[in-house]
Short mmCIF file of C-alpha atoms in Angstrom, two decimals:
data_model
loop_
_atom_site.label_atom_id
_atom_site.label_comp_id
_atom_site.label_asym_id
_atom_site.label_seq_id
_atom_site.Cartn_x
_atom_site.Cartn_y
_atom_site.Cartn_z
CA UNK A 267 -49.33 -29.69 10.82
CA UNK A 268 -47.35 -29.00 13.60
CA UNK A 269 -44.50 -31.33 12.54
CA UNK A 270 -44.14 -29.04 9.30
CA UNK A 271 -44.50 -25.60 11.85
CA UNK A 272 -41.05 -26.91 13.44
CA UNK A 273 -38.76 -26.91 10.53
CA UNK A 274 -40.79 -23.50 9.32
CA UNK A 275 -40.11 -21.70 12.93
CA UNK A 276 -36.79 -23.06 12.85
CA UNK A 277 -35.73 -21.66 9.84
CA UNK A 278 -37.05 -17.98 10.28
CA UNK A 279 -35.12 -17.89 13.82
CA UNK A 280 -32.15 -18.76 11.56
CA UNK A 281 -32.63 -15.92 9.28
CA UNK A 282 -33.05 -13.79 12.12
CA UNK A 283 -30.40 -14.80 14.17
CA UNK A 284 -28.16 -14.04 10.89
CA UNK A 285 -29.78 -10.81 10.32
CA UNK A 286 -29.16 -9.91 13.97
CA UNK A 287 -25.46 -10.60 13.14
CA UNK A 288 -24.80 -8.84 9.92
CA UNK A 289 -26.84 -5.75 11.66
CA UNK A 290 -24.39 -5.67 14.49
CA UNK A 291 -21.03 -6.30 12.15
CA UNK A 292 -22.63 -3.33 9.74
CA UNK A 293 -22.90 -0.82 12.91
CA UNK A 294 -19.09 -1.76 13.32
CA UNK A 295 -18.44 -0.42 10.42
CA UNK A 296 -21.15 1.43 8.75
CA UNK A 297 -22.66 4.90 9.21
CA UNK A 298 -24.31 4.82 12.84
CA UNK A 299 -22.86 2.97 15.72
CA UNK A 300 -19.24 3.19 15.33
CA UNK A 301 -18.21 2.28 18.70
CA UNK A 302 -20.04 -1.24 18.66
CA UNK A 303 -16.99 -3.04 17.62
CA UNK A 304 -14.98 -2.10 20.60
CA UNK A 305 -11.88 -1.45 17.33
CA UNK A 306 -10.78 0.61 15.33
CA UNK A 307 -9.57 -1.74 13.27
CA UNK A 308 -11.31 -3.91 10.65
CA UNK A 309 -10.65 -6.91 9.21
CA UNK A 310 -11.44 -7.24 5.21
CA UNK A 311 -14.17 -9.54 4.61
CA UNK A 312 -14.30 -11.90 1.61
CA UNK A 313 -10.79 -11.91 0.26
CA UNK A 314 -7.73 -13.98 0.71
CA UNK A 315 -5.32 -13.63 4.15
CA UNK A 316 -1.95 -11.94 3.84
CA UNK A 317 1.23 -13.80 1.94
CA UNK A 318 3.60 -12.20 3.81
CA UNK A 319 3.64 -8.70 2.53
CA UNK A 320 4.64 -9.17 -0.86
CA UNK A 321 1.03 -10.68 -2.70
CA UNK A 322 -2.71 -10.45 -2.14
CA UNK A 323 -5.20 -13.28 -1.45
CA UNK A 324 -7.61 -11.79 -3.35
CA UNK A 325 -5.16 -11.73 -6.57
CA UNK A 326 -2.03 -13.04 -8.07
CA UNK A 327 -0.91 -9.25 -8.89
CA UNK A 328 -1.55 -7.97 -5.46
CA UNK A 329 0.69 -5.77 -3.72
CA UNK A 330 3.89 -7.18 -6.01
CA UNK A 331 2.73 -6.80 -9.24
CA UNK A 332 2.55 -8.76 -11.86
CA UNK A 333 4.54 -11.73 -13.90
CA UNK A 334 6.09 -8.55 -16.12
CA UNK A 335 7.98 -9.26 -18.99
CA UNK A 336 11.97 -9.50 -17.35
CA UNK A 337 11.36 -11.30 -14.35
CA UNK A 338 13.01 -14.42 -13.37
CA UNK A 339 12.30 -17.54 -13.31
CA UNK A 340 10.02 -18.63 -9.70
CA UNK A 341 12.95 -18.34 -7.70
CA UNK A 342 15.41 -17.88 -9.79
CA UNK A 343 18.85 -15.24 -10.49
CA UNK A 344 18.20 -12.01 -12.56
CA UNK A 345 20.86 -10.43 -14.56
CA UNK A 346 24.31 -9.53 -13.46
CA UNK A 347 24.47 -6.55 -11.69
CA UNK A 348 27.66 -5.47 -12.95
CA UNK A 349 28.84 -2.03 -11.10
CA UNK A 350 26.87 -0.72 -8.73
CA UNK A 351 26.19 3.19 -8.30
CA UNK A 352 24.64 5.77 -7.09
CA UNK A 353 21.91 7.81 -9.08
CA UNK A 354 19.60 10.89 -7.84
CA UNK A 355 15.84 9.74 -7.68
CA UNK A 356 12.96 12.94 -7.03
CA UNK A 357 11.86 12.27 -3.49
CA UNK A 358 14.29 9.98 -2.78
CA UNK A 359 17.50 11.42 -3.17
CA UNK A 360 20.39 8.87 -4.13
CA UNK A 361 19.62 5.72 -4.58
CA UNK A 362 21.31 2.40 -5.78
CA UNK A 363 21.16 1.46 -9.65
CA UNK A 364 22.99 -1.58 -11.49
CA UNK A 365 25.05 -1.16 -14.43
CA UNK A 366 21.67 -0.42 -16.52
CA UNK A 367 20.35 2.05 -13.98
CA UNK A 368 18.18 -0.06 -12.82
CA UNK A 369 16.67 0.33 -9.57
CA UNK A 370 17.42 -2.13 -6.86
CA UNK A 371 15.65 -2.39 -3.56
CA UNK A 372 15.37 -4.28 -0.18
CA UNK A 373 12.36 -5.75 1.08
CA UNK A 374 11.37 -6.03 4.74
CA UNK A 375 10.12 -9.17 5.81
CA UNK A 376 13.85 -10.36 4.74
CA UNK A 377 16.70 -10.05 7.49
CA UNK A 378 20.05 -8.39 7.34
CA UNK A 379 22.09 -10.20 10.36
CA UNK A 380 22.33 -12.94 9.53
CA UNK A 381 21.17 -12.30 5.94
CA UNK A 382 18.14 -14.22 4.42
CA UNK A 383 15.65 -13.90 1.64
CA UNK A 384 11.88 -14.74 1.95
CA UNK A 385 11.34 -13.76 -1.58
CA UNK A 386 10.63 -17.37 -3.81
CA UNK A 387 8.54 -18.12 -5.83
CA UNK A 388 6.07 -15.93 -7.49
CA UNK A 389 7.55 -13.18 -5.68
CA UNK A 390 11.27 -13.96 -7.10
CA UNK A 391 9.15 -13.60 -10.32
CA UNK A 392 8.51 -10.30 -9.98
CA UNK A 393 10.96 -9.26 -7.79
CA UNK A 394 14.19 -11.32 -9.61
CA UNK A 395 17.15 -11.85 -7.18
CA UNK A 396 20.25 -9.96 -8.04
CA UNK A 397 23.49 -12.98 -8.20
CA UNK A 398 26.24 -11.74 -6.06
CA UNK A 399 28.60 -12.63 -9.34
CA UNK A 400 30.09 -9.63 -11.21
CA UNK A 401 28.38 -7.09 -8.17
CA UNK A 402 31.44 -4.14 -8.30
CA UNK A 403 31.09 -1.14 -6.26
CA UNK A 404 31.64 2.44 -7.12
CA UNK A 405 32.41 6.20 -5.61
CA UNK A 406 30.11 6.42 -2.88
CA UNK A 407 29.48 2.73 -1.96
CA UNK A 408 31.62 0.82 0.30
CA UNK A 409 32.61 -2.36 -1.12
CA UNK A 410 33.16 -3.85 2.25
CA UNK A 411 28.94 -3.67 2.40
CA UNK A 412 28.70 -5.86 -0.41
CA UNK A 413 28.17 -9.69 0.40
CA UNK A 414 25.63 -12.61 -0.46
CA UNK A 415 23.29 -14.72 0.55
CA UNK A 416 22.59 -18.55 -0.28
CA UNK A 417 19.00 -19.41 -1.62
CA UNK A 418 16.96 -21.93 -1.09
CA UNK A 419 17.61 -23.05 -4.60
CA UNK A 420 21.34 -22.96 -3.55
CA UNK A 421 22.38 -20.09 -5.96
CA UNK A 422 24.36 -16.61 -4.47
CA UNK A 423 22.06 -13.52 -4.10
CA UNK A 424 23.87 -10.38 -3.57
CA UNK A 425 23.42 -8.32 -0.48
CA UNK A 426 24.04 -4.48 0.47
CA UNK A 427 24.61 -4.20 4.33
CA UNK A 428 23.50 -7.67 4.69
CA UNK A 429 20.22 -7.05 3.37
CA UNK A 430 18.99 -9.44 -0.02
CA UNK A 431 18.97 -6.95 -3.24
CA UNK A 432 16.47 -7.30 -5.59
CA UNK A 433 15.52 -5.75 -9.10
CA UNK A 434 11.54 -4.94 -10.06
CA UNK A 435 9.86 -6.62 -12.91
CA UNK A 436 7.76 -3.84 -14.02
CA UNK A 437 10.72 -1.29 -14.12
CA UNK A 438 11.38 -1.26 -17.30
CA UNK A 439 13.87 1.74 -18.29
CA UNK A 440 16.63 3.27 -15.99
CA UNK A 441 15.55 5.70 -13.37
CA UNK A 442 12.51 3.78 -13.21
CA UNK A 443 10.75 3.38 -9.24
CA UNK A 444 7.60 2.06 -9.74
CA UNK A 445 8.76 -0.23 -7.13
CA UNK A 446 9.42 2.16 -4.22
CA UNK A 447 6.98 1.34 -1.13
CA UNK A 448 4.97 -1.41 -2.95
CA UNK A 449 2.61 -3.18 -0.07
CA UNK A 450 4.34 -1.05 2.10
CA UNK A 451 7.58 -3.51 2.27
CA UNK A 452 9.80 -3.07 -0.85
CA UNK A 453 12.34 -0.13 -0.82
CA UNK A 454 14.91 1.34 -3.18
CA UNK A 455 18.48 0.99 -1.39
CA UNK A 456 20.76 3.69 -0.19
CA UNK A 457 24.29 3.29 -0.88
CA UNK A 458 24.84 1.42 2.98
CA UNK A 459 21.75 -1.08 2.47
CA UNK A 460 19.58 1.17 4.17
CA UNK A 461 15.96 2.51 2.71
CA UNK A 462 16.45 5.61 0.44
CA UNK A 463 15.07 8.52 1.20
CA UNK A 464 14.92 7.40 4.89
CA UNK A 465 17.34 9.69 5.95
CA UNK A 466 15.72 12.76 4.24
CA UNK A 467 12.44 11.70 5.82
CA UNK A 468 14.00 11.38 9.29
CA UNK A 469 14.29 15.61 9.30
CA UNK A 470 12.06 17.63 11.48
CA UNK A 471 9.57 19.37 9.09
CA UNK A 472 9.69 23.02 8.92
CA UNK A 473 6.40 22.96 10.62
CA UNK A 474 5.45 20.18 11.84
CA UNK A 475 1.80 19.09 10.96
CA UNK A 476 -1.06 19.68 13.35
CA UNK A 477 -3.25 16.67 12.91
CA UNK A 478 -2.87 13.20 11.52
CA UNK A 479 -6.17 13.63 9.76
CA UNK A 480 -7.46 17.55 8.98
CA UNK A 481 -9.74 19.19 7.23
CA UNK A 482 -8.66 22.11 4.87
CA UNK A 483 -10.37 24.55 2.43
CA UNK A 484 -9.95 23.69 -1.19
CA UNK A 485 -10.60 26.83 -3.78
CA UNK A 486 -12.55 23.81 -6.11
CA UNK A 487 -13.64 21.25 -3.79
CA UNK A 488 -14.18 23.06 -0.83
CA UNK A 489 -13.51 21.64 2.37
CA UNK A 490 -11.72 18.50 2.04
CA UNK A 491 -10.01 15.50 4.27
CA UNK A 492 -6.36 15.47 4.23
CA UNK A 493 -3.45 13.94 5.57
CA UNK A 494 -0.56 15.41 8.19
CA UNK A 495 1.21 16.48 5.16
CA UNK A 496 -1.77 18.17 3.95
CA UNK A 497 -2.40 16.23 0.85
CA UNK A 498 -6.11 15.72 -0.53
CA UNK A 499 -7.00 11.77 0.79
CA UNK A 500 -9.06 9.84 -2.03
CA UNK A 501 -11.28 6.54 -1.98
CA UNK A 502 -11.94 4.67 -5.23
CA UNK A 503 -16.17 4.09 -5.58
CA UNK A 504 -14.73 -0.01 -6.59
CA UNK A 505 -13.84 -0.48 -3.38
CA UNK A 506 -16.29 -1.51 -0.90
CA UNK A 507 -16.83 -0.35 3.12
CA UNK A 508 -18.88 -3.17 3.78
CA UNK A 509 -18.44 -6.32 3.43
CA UNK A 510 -14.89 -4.46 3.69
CA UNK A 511 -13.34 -5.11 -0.13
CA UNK A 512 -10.22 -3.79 -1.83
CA UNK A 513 -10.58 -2.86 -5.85
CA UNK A 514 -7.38 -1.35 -6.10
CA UNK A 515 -4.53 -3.40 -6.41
CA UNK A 516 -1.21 -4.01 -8.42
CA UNK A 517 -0.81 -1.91 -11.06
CA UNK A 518 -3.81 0.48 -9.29
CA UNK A 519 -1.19 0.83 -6.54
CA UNK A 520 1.33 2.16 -8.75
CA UNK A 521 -0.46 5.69 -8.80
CA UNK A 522 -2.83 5.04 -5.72
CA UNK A 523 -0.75 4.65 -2.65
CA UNK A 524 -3.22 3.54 0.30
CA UNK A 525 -3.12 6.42 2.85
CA UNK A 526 -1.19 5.13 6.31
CA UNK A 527 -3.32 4.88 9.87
CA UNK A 528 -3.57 7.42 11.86
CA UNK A 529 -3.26 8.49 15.34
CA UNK A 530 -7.44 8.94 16.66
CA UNK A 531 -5.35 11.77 19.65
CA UNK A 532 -4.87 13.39 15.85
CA UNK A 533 -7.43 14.27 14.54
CA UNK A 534 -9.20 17.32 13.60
CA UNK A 535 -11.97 18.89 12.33
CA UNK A 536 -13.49 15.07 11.49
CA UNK A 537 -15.97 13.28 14.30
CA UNK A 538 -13.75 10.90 15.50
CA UNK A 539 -15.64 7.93 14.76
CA UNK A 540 -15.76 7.96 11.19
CA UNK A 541 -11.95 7.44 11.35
CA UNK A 542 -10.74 3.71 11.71
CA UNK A 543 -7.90 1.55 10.37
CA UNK A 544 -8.47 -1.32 7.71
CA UNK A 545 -6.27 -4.72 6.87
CA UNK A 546 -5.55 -4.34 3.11
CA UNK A 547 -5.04 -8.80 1.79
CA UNK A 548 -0.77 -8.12 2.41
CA UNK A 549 -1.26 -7.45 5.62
CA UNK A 550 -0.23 -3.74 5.61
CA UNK A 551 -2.56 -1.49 7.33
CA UNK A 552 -4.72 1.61 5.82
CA UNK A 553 -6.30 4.58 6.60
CA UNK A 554 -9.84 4.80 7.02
CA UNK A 555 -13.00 7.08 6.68
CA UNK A 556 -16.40 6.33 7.30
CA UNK A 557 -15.40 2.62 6.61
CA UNK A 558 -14.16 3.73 3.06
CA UNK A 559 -9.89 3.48 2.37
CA UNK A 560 -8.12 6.42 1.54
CA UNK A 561 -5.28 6.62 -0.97
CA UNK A 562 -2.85 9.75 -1.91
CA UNK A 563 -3.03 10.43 -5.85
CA UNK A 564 0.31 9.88 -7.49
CA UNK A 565 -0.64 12.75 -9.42
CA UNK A 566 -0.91 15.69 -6.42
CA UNK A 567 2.76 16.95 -6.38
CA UNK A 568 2.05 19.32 -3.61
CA UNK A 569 -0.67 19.89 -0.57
CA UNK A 570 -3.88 21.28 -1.84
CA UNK A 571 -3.11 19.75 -5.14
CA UNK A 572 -7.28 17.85 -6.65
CA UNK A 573 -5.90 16.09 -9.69
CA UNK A 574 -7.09 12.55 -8.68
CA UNK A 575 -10.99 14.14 -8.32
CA UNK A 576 -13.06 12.48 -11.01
CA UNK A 577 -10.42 10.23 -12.08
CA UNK A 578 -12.19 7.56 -14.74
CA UNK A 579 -15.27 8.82 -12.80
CA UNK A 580 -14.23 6.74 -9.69
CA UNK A 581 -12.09 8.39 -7.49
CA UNK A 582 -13.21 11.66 -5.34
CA UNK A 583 -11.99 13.64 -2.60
CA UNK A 584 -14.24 13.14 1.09
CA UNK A 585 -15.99 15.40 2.93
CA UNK A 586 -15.82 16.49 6.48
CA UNK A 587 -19.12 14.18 6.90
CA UNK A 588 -16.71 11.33 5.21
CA UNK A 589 -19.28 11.69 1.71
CA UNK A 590 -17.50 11.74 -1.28
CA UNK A 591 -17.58 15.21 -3.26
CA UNK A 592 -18.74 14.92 -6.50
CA UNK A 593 -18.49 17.93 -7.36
CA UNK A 594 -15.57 18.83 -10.90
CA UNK A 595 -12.08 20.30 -10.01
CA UNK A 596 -12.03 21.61 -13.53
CA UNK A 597 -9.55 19.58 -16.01
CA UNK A 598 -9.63 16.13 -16.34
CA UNK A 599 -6.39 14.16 -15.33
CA UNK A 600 -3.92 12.71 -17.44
CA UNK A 601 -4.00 9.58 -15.19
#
């Protein structure tokens, strides 16, 4: 009798002691003891670690996008660039376009000086490698910034002040950006290799915002969490606060953009502990509330602006108590 007691006892202490442990990770990160972790920051659980930026563990898509139809090869040349220029883009003033007018960007985890690409692979695939053949400047670029880089695969990449340029698979038409900020790393160029609309973004604001994290007073939501630029802050009822899980990405990210950290000194008009700062799988780091991500809609075009509430019946604008408002602001989105 007692020899079958052991294994018994031994068991249930088991089950406790794991109990015991998913209690204590839940107050972390759940709605009562937020200070238990000793962090504000929390670490995903159940999906893949970060591929440097440009892909998620938890999907091939990730924060790249997908194998769209005019990629390149897995680490292979796109197209000819032909002559470069210089085209106006809304929000990010001029930016660099090939001979199509297609977008080309930079991405961050490369390096300038000396220059080198750590785009292979899938991410070549999605992101195809501009050749430095046939690359011609034009009125406002300096041909003296245009260079190239040598591969891994031993082809010639072109470069814009050193840094590796690179088209998007999934823009598809000229004037297209549906590449601009992807995982928080890829970047249309400026005309000297810099990021576009860096410059513009680098002016004081005409006032300069109070709080990282506010609450303001919506005419159809009433009071709602925004950002320090005053736009509504959304979290997507597929994602999960705990274990921590991310619903939204690749093409989701092309009209959800995950809300940035912010400063816990900036913050008002929210109880500081529902605010923390989550690891999305590529590494980049998110906004938080009440354990929940936030994301800006692609959709809001100026502060105060509830198009992304009710979206598919999954997206909705938080509270001051970091609860979700379910309540309608009136006409469905096109989105």
């Amino acid at each position: 009798m007692s020899n079958r007691a052991a294994p018994v006892n031994r068991r249930q202490a088991g089950i406790a002691l794991t109990a015991l442990a998913v209690l204590a990770l839940t107050a972390a990160c759940g709605d009562k003891d937020y200070g238990a972790a000793g962090s504000d920051q929390v670490q995903p659980a159940g999906q893949g670690t970060s591929d440097n930026g440009y892909g998620s563990g938890a999907a091939k898509d990730g924060a790249y996008g997908d194998d769209a139809a005019g990629g390149a090869a897995a680490g292979g040349l796109g197209a000819a660039a032909e002559s470069l220029a210089l085209k106006e883009a809304p929000g990010l003033g001029k930016i660099v376009t090939d001979g199509q007018g297609l977008t080309l960007y930079r991405f961050d985890k490369d390096t300038p000086k000396p220059p080198k690409s750590a785009c292979d692979g899938d991410c070549a695939s999605t992101w195809p490698p501009v050749p430095a053949d046939d690359a011609k400047a034009t009125a406002g670029i300096n041909a003296a910034d245009l260079g190239s880089v040598t591969r891994s695969d031993g082809s010639k990449q072109l470069t814009l002040g050193g840094w590796p340029v690179y088209r998007y698979a999934k823009d598809t038409a000229a004037g297209d950006t549906k590449g601009q900020d992807v995982g928080g790393v890829w970047h249309a160029l400026a005309a000297d290799g810099g990021k576009a609309g860096e410059a513009a973004a680098k002016k004081p604001p005409a006032a300069a915002p109070k709080a990282d994290v506010s609450v303001a007073d919506n005419a159809q939501l009433g009071k709602i969490i925004v950002d320090g630029k005053g736009r509504t802050l959304y979290r997507f009822t597929k994602d999960s606060p705990w274990p921590m899980k991310f619903a939204c990405v690749g093409a989701c990210l092309d009209t959800w953009k995950p809300a940035g950290p912010a400063d816990k000194k900036r913050i008002e008009g929210v109880p500081a502990k529902l605010i923390t700062t989550v690891e999305r799988p590529d590494g980049t780091k998110q906004l938080a509330v009440d354990c929940w991500p936030m994301y800006l809609f692609k959709g809001d075009k100026a502060p105060g602006d509830v198009n992304g509430q009710g979206v598919k019946g999954t997206w909705f604008a938080v509270g001051p108590d970091g609860k979700k408002i379910s309540k309608s602001a009136g006409a469905p989105s096109a989105y």
